[in-house]
C-alpha positions as protocol buffer text, in pm:
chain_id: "A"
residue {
  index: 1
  type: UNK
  ca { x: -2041 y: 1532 z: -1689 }
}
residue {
  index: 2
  type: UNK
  ca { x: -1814 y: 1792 z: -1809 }
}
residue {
  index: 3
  type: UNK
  ca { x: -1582 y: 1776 z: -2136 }
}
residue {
  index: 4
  type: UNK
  ca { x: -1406 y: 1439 z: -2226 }
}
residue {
  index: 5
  type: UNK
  ca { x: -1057 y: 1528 z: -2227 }
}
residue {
  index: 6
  type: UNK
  ca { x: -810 y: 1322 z: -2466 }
}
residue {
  index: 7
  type: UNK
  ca { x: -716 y: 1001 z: -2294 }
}
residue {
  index: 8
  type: UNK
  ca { x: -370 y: 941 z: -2249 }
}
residue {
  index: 9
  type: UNK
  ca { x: -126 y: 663 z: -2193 }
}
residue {
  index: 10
  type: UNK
  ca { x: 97 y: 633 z: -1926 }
}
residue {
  index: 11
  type: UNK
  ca { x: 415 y: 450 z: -2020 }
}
residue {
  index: 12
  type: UNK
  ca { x: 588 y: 261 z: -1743 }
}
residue {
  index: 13
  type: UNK
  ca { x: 920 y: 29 z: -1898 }
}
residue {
  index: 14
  type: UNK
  ca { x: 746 y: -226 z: -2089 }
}
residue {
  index: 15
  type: UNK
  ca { x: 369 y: -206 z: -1946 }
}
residue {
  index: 16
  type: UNK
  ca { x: 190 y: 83 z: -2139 }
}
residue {
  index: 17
  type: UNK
  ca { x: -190 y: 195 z: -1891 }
}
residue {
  index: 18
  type: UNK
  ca { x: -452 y: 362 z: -2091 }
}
residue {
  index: 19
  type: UNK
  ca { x: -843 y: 379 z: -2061 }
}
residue {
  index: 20
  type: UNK
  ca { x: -869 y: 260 z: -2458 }
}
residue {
  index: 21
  type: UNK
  ca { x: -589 y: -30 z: -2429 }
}
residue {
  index: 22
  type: UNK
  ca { x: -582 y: -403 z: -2301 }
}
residue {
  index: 23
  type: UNK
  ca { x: -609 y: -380 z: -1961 }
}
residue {
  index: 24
  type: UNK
  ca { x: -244 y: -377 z: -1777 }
}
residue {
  index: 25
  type: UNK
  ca { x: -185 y: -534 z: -1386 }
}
residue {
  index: 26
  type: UNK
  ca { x: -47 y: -371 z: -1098 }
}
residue {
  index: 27
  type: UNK
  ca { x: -10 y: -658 z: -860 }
}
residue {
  index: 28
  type: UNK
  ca { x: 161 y: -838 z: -556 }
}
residue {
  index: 29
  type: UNK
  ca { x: 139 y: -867 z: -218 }
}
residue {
  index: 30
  type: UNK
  ca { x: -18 y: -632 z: 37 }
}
residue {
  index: 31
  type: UNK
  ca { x: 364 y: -580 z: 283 }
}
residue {
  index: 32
  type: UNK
  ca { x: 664 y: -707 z: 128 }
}
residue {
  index: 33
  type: UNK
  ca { x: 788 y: -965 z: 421 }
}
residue {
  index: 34
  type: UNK
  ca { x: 1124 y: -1057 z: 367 }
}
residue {
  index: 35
  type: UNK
  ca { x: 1376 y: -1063 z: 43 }
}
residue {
  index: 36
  type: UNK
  ca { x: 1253 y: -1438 z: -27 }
}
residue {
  index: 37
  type: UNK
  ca { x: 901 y: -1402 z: -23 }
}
residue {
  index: 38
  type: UNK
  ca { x: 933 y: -1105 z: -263 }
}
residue {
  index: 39
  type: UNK
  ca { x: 1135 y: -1244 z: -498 }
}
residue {
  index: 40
  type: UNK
  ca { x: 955 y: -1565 z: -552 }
}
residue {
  index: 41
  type: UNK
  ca { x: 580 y: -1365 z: -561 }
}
residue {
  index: 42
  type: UNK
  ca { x: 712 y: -1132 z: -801 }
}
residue {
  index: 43
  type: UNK
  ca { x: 895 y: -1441 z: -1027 }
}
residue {
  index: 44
  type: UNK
  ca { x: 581 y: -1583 z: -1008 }
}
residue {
  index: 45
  type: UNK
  ca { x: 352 y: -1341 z: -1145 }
}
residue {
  index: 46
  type: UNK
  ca { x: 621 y: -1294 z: -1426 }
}
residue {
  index: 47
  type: UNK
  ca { x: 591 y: -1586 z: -1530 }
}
residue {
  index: 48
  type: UNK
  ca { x: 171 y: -1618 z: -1504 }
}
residue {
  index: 49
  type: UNK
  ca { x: 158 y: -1257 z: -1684 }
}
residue {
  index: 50
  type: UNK
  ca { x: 414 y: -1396 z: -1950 }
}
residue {
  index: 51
  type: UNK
  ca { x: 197 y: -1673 z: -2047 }
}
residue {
  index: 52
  type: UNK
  ca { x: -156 y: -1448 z: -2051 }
}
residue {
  index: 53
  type: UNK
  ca { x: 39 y: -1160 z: -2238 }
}
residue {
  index: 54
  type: UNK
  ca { x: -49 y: -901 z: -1989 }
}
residue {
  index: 55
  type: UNK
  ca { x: 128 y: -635 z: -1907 }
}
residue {
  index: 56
  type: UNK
  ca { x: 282 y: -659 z: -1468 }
}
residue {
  index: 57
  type: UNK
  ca { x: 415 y: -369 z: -1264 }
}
residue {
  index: 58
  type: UNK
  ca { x: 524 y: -534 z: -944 }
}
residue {
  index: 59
  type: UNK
  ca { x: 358 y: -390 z: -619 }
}
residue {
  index: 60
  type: UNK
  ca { x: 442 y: -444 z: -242 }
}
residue {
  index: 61
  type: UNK
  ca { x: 460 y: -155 z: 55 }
}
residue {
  index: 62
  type: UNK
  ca { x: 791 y: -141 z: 269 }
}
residue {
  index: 63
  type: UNK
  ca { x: 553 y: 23 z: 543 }
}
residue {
  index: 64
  type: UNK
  ca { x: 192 y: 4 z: 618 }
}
residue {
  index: 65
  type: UNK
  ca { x: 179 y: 307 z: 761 }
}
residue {
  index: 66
  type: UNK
  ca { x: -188 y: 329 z: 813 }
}
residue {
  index: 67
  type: UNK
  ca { x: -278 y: 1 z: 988 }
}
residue {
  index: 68
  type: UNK
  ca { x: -604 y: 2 z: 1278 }
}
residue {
  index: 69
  type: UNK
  ca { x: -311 y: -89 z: 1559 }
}
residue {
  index: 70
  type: UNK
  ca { x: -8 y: -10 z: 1683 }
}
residue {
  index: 71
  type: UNK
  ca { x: 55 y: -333 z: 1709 }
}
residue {
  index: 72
  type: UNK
  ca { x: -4 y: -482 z: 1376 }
}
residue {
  index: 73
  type: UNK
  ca { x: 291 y: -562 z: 1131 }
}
residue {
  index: 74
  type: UNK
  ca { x: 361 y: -329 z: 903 }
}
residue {
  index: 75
  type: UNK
  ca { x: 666 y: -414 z: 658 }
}
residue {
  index: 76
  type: UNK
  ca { x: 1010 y: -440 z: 652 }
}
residue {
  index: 77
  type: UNK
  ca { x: 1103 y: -58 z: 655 }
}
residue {
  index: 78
  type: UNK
  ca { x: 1206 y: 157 z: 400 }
}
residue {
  index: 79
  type: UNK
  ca { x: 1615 y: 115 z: 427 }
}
residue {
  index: 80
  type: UNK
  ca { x: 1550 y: -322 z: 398 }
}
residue {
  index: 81
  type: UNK
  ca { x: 1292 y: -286 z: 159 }
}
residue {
  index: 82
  type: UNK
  ca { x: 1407 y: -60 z: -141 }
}
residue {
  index: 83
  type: UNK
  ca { x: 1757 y: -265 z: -228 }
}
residue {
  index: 84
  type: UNK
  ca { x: 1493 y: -579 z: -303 }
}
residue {
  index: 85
  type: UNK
  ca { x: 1256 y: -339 z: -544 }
}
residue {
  index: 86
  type: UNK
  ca { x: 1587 y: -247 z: -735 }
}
residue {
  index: 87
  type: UNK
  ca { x: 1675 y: -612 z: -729 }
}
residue {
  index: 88
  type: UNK
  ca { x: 1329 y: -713 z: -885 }
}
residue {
  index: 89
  type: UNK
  ca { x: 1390 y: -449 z: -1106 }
}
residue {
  index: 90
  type: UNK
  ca { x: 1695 y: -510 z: -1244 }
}
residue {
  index: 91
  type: UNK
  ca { x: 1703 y: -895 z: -1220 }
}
residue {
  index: 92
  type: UNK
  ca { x: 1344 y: -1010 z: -1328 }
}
residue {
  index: 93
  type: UNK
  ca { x: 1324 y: -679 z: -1556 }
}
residue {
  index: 94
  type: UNK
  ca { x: 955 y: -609 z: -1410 }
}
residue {
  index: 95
  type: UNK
  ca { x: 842 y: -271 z: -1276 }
}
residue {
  index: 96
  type: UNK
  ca { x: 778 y: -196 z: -927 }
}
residue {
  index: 97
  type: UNK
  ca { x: 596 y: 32 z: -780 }
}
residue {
  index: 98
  type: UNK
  ca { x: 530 y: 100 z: -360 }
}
residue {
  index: 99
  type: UNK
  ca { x: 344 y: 346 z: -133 }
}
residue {
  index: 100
  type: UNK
  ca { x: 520 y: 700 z: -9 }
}
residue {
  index: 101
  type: UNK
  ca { x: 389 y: 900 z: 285 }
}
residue {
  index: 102
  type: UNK
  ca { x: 572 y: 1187 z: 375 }
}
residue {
  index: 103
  type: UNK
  ca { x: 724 y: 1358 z: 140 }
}
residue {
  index: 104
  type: UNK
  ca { x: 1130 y: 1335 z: 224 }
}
residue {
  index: 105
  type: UNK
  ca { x: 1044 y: 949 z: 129 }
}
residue {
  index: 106
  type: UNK
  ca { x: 944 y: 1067 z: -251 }
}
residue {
  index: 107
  type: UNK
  ca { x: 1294 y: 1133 z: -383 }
}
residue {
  index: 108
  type: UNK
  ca { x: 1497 y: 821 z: -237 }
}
residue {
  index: 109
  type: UNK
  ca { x: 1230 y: 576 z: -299 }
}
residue {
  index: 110
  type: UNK
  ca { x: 1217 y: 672 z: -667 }
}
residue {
  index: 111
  type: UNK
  ca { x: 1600 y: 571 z: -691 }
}
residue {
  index: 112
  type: UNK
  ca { x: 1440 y: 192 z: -651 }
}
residue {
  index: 113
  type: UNK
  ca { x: 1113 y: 236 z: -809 }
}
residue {
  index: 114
  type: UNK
  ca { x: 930 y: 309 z: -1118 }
}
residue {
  index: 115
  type: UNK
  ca { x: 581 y: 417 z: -995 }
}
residue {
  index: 116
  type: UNK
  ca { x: 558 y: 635 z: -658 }
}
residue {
  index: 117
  type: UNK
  ca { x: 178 y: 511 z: -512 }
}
residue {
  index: 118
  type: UNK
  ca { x: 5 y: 748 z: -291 }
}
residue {
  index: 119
  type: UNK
  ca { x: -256 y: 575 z: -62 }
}
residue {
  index: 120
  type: UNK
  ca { x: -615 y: 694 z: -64 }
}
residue {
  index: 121
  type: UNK
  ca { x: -587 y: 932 z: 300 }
}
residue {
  index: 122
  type: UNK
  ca { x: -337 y: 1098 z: 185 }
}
residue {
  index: 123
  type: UNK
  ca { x: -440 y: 1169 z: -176 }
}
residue {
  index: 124
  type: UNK
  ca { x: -501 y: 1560 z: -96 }
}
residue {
  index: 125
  type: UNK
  ca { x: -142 y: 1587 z: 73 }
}
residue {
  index: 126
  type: UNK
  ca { x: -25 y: 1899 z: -155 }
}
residue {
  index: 127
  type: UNK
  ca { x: 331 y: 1889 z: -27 }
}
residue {
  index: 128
  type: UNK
  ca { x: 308 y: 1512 z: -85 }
}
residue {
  index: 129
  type: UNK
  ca { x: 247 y: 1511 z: -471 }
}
residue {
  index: 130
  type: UNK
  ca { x: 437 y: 1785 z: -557 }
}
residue {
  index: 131
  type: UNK
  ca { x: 733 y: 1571 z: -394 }
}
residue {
  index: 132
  type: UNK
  ca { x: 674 y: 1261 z: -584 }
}
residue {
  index: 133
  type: UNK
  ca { x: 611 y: 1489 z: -922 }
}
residue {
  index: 134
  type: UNK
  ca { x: 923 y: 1624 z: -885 }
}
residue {
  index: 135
  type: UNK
  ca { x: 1141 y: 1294 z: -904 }
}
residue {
  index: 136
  type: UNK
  ca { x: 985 y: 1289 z: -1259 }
}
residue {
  index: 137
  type: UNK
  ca { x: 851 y: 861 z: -1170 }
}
residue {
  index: 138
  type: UNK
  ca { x: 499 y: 811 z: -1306 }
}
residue {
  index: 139
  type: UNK
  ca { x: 235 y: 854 z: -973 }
}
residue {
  index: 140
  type: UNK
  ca { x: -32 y: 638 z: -924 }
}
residue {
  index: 141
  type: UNK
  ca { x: -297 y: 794 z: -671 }
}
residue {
  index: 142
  type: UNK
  ca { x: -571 y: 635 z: -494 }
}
residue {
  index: 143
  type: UNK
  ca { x: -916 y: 830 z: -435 }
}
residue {
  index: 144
  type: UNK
  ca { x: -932 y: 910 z: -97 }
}
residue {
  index: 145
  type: UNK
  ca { x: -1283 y: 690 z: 47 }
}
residue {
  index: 146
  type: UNK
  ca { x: -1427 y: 1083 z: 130 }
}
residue {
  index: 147
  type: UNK
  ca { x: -1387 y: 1213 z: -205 }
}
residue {
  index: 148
  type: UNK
  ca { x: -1604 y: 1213 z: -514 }
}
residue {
  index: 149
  type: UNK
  ca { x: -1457 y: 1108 z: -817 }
}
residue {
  index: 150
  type: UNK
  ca { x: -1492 y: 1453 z: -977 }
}
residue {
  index: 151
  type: UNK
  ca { x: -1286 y: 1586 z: -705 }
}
residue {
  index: 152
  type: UNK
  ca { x: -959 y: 1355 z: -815 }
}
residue {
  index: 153
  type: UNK
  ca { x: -929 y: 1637 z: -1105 }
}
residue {
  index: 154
  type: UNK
  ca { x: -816 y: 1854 z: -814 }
}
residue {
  index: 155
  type: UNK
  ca { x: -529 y: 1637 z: -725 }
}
residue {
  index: 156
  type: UNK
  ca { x: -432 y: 1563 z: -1089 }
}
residue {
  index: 157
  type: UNK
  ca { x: -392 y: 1893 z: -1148 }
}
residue {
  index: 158
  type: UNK
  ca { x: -164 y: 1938 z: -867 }
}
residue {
  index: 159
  type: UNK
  ca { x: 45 y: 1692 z: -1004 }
}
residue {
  index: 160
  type: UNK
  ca { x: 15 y: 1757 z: -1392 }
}
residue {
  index: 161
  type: UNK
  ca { x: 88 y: 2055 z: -1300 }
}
residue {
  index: 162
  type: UNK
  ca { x: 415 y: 2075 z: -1139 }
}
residue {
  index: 163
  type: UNK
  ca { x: 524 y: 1897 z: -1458 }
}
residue {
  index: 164
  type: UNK
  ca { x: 474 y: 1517 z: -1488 }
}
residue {
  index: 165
  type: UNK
  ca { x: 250 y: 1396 z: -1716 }
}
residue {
  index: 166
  type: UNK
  ca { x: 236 y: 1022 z: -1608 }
}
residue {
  index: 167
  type: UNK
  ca { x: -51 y: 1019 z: -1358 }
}
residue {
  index: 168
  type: UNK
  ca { x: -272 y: 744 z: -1291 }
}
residue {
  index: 169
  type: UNK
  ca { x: -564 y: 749 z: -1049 }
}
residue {
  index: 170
  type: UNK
  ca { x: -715 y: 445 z: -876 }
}
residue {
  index: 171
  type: UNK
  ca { x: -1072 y: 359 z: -769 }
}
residue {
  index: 172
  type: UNK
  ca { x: -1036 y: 181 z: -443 }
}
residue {
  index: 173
  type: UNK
  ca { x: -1427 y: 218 z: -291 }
}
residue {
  index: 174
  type: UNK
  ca { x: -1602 y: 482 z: -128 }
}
residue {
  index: 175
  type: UNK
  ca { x: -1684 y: 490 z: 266 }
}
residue {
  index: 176
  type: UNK
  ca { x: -2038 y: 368 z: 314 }
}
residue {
  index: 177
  type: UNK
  ca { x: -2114 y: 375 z: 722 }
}
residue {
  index: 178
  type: UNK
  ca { x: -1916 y: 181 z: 952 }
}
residue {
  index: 179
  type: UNK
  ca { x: -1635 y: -67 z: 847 }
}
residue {
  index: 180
  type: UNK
  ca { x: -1784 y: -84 z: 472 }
}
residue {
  index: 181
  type: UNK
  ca { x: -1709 y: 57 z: 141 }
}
residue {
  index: 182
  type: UNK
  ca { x: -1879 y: 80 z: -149 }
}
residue {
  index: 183
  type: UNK
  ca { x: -1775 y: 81 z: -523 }
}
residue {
  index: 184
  type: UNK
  ca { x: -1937 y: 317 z: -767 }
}
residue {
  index: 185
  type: UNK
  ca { x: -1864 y: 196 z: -1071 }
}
residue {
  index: 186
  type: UNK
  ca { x: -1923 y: 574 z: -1255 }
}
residue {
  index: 187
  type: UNK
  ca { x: -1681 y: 699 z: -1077 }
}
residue {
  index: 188
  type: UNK
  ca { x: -1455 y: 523 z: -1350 }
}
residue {
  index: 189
  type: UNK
  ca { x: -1575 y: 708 z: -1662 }
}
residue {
  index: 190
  type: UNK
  ca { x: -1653 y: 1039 z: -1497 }
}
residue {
  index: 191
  type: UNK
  ca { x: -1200 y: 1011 z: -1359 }
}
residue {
  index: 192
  type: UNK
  ca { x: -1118 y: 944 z: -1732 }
}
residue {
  index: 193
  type: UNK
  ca { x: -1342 y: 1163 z: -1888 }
}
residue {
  index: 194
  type: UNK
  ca { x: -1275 y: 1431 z: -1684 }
}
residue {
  index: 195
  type: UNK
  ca { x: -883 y: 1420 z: -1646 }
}
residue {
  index: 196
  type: UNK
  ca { x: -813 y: 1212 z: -1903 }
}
residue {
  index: 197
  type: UNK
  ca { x: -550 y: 1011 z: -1732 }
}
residue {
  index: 198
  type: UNK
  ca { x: -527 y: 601 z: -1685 }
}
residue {
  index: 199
  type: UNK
  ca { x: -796 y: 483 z: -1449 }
}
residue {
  index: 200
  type: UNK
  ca { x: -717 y: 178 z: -1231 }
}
residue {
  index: 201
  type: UNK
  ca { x: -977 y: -42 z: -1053 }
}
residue {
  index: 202
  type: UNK
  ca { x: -855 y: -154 z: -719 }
}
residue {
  index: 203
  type: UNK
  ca { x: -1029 y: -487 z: -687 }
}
residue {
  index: 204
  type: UNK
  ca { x: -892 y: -643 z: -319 }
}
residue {
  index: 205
  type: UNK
  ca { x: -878 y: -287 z: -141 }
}
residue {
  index: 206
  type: UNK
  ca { x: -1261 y: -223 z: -259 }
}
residue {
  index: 207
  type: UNK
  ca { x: -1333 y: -540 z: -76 }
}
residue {
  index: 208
  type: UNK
  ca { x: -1204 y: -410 z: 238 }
}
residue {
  index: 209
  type: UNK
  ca { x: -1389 y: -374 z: 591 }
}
residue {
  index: 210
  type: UNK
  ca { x: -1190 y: -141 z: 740 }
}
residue {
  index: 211
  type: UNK
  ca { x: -1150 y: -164 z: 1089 }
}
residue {
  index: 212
  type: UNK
  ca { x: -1378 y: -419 z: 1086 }
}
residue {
  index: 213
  type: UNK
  ca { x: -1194 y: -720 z: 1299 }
}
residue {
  index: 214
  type: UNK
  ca { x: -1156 y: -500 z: 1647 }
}
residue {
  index: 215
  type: UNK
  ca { x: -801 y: -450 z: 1590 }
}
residue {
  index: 216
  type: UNK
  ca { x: -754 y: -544 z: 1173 }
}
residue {
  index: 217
  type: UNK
  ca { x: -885 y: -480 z: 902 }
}
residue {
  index: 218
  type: UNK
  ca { x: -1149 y: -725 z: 738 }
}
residue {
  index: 219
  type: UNK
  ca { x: -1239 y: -794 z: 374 }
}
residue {
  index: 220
  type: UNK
  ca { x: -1466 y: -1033 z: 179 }
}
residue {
  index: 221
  type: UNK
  ca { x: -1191 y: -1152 z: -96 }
}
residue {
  index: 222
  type: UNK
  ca { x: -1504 y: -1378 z: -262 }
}
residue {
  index: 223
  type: UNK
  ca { x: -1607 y: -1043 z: -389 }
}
residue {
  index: 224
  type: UNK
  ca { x: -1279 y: -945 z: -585 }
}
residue {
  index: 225
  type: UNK
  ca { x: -1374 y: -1098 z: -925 }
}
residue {
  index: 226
  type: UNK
  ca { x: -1740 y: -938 z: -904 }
}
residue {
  index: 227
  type: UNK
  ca { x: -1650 y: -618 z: -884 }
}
residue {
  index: 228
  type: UNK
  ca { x: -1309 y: -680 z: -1092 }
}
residue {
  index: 229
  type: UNK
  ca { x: -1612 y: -807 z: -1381 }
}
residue {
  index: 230
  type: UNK
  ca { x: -1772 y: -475 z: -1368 }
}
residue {
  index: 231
  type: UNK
  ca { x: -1531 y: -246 z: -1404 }
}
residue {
  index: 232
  type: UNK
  ca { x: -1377 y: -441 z: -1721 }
}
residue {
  index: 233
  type: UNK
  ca { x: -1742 y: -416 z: -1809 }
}
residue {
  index: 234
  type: UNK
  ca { x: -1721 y: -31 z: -1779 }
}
residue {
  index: 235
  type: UNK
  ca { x: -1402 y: 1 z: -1905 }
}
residue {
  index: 236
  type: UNK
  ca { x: -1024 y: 89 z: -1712 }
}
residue {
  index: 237
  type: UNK
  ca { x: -673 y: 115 z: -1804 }
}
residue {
  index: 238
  type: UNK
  ca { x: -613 y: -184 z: -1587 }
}
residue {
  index: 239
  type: UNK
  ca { x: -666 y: -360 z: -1221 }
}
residue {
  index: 240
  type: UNK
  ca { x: -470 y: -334 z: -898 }
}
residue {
  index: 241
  type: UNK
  ca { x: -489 y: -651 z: -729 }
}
residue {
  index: 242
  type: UNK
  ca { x: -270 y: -777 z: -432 }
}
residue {
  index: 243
  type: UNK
  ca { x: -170 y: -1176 z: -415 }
}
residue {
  index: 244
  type: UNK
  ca { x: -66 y: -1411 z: -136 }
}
residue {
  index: 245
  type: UNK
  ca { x: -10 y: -1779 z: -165 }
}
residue {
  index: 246
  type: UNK
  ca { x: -130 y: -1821 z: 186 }
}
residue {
  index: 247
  type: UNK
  ca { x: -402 y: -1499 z: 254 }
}
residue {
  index: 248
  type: UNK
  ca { x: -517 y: -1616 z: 583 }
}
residue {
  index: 249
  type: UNK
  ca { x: -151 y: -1633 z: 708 }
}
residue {
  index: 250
  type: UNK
  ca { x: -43 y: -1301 z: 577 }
}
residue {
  index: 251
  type: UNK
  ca { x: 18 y: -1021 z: 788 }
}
residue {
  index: 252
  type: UNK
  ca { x: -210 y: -769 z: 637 }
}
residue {
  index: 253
  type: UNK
  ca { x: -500 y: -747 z: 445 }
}
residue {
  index: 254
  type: UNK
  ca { x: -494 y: -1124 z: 393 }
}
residue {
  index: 255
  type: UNK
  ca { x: -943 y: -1147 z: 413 }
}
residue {
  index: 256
  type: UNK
  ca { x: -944 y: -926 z: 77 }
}
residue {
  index: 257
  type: UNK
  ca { x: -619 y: -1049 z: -112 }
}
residue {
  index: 258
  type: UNK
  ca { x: -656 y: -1335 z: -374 }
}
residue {
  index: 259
  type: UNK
  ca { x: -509 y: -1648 z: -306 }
}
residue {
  index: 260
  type: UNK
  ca { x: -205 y: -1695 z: -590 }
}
residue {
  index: 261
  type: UNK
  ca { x: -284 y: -2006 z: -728 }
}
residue {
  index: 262
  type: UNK
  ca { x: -630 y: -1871 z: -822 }
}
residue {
  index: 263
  type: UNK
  ca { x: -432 y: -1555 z: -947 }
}
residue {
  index: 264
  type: UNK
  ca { x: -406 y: -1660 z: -1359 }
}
residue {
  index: 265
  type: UNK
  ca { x: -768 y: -1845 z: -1390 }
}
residue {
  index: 266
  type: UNK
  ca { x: -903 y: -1488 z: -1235 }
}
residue {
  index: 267
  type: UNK
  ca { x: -712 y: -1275 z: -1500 }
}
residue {
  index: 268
  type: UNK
  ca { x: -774 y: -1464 z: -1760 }
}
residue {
  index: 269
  type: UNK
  ca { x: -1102 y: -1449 z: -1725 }
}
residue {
  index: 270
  type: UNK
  ca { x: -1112 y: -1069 z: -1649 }
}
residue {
  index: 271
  type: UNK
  ca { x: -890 y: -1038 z: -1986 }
}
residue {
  index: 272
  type: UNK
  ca { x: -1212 y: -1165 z: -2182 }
}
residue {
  index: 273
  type: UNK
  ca { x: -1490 y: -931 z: -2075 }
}
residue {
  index: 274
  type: UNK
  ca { x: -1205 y: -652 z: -2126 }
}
residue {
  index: 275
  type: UNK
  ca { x: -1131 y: -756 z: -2494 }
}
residue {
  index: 276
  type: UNK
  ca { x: -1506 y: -811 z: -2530 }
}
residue {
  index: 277
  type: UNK
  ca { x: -1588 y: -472 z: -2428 }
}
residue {
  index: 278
  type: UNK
  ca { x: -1280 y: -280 z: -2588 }
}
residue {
  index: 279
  type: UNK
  ca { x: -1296 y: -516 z: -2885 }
}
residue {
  index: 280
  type: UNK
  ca { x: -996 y: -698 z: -2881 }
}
residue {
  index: 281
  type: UNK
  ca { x: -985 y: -1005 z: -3034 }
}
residue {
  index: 282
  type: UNK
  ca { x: -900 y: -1268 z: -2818 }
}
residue {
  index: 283
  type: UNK
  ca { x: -616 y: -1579 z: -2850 }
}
């Protein structure tokens, strides 16, 4: 491993991400599905994250741009979608963060949003993250499944570079064969140590089987609070976890997203072994 860089802290409203802090939540569901079902998900994890003291930024994609079929739903669009994010924003005062993929999305998005996410294929996109750097939002990339974890320093720079500081990189598995991923859990320390920017576990999309129903995606979802376990074990700036009160009804990625009302007992939990092993002292 090459030089530990400082580790910074990434300050989004409220909710502060860094590698040597409590761990923070970036969480919701996988496709936001209508204006209802957004706000009531999003009051409800206010309310469970007010009571565990953790810090939320709201998450939910307008467009699931990268689903196995044609066919399969992918959100509500960009023009429906962004007048709700605002409206979490400004009414339940959380922040909210959702996926870009091309880069004329970057700038209007970040009117709505407080974190632009770029998704894991697209994570070497150059004209992509100079586009969301440039609207001056904090970006939160996921490692592409192809890349090593020392190659992410690659795309921070890219990013860092054109000027914004708040960039946060997320661990969301590895490919390993055919419709399986794998988690590595050094890839954590060697991101942080080696770019010194907030490293977030993604615990439901490193459960994933992609491709692996025919024509959807699969996921084991009984394997979320495993792997969530080890990396507060090794140590991250926080967990990216998506939520559905009814998983096997959702219309995507319901096999690997955790069921709501198990949501709070999960956290709390993984808020133990992380003030265990940053040495917090706990309520």
């Amino acid at each position: 491993m090459s030089q530990i860089l400082p580790q910074q802290v990434v300050q989004i409203g409220p909710v502060s991400f860094g590698n040597h802090l409590p761990i923070a939540l970036i969480a919701g569901p996988c496709q936001m599905e209508s204006r209802a079902h957004a706000l009531e998900t999003a009051t409800a994890l206010k309310e469970i994250c007010g009571r565990l003291g953790i810090g939320l930024i709201y998450k939910s994609s307008f467009d699931k741009a990268n689903r196995t079929s044609a066919t399969a739903a992918r959100g509500m669009g960009m023009a429906a979608a962004l007048p709700v994010f605002a409206e979490i924003r400004d009414s339940l005062g959380l922040p909210v963060i959702t996926d870009v993929h091309e880069s004329q999305q970057c700038a209007p998005v970040a009117e709505a949003v407080d974190v632009l996410q770029i998704p894991a294929f697209l994570c070497r996109q150059t004209d992509l993250l100079l586009a969301a750097a440039a609207t001056g939002r904090a970006v939160n990339v996921k490692k592409g499944q192809f890349l090593a974890p020392w190659d992410m320093k690659n795309v921070a720079a890219k990013l860092t570079g054109a000027g914004n500081p708040n960039v946060m990189l997320t661990e969301r598995g590895a490919s390993f064969g055919y419709n399986t991923l794998v988690s590595d859990m050094r890839s954590l320390p060697i991101m942080a140590a080696q770019t010194g920017l907030p490293v977030i576990f993604d615990a439901t999309h490193s459960v994933q089987q992609p491709g692996g129903q025919g024509t959807s995606t699969g996921g084991q979802r009984e394997f979320v609070e495993t792997l969530s376990r080890a990396a507060c074990a090794v140590g991250v700036a926080g967990l990216f976890i998506e939520t559905h009160e009814d998983p096997d009804n959702a219309p995507s990625d319901g096999p690997n997203m955790v069921p709501l009302a198990q949501f709070e007992a999960l956290i709390r939990r993984l808020m133990a072994i992380d003030a265990l092993v940053k040495g917090f002292a706990t309520a």
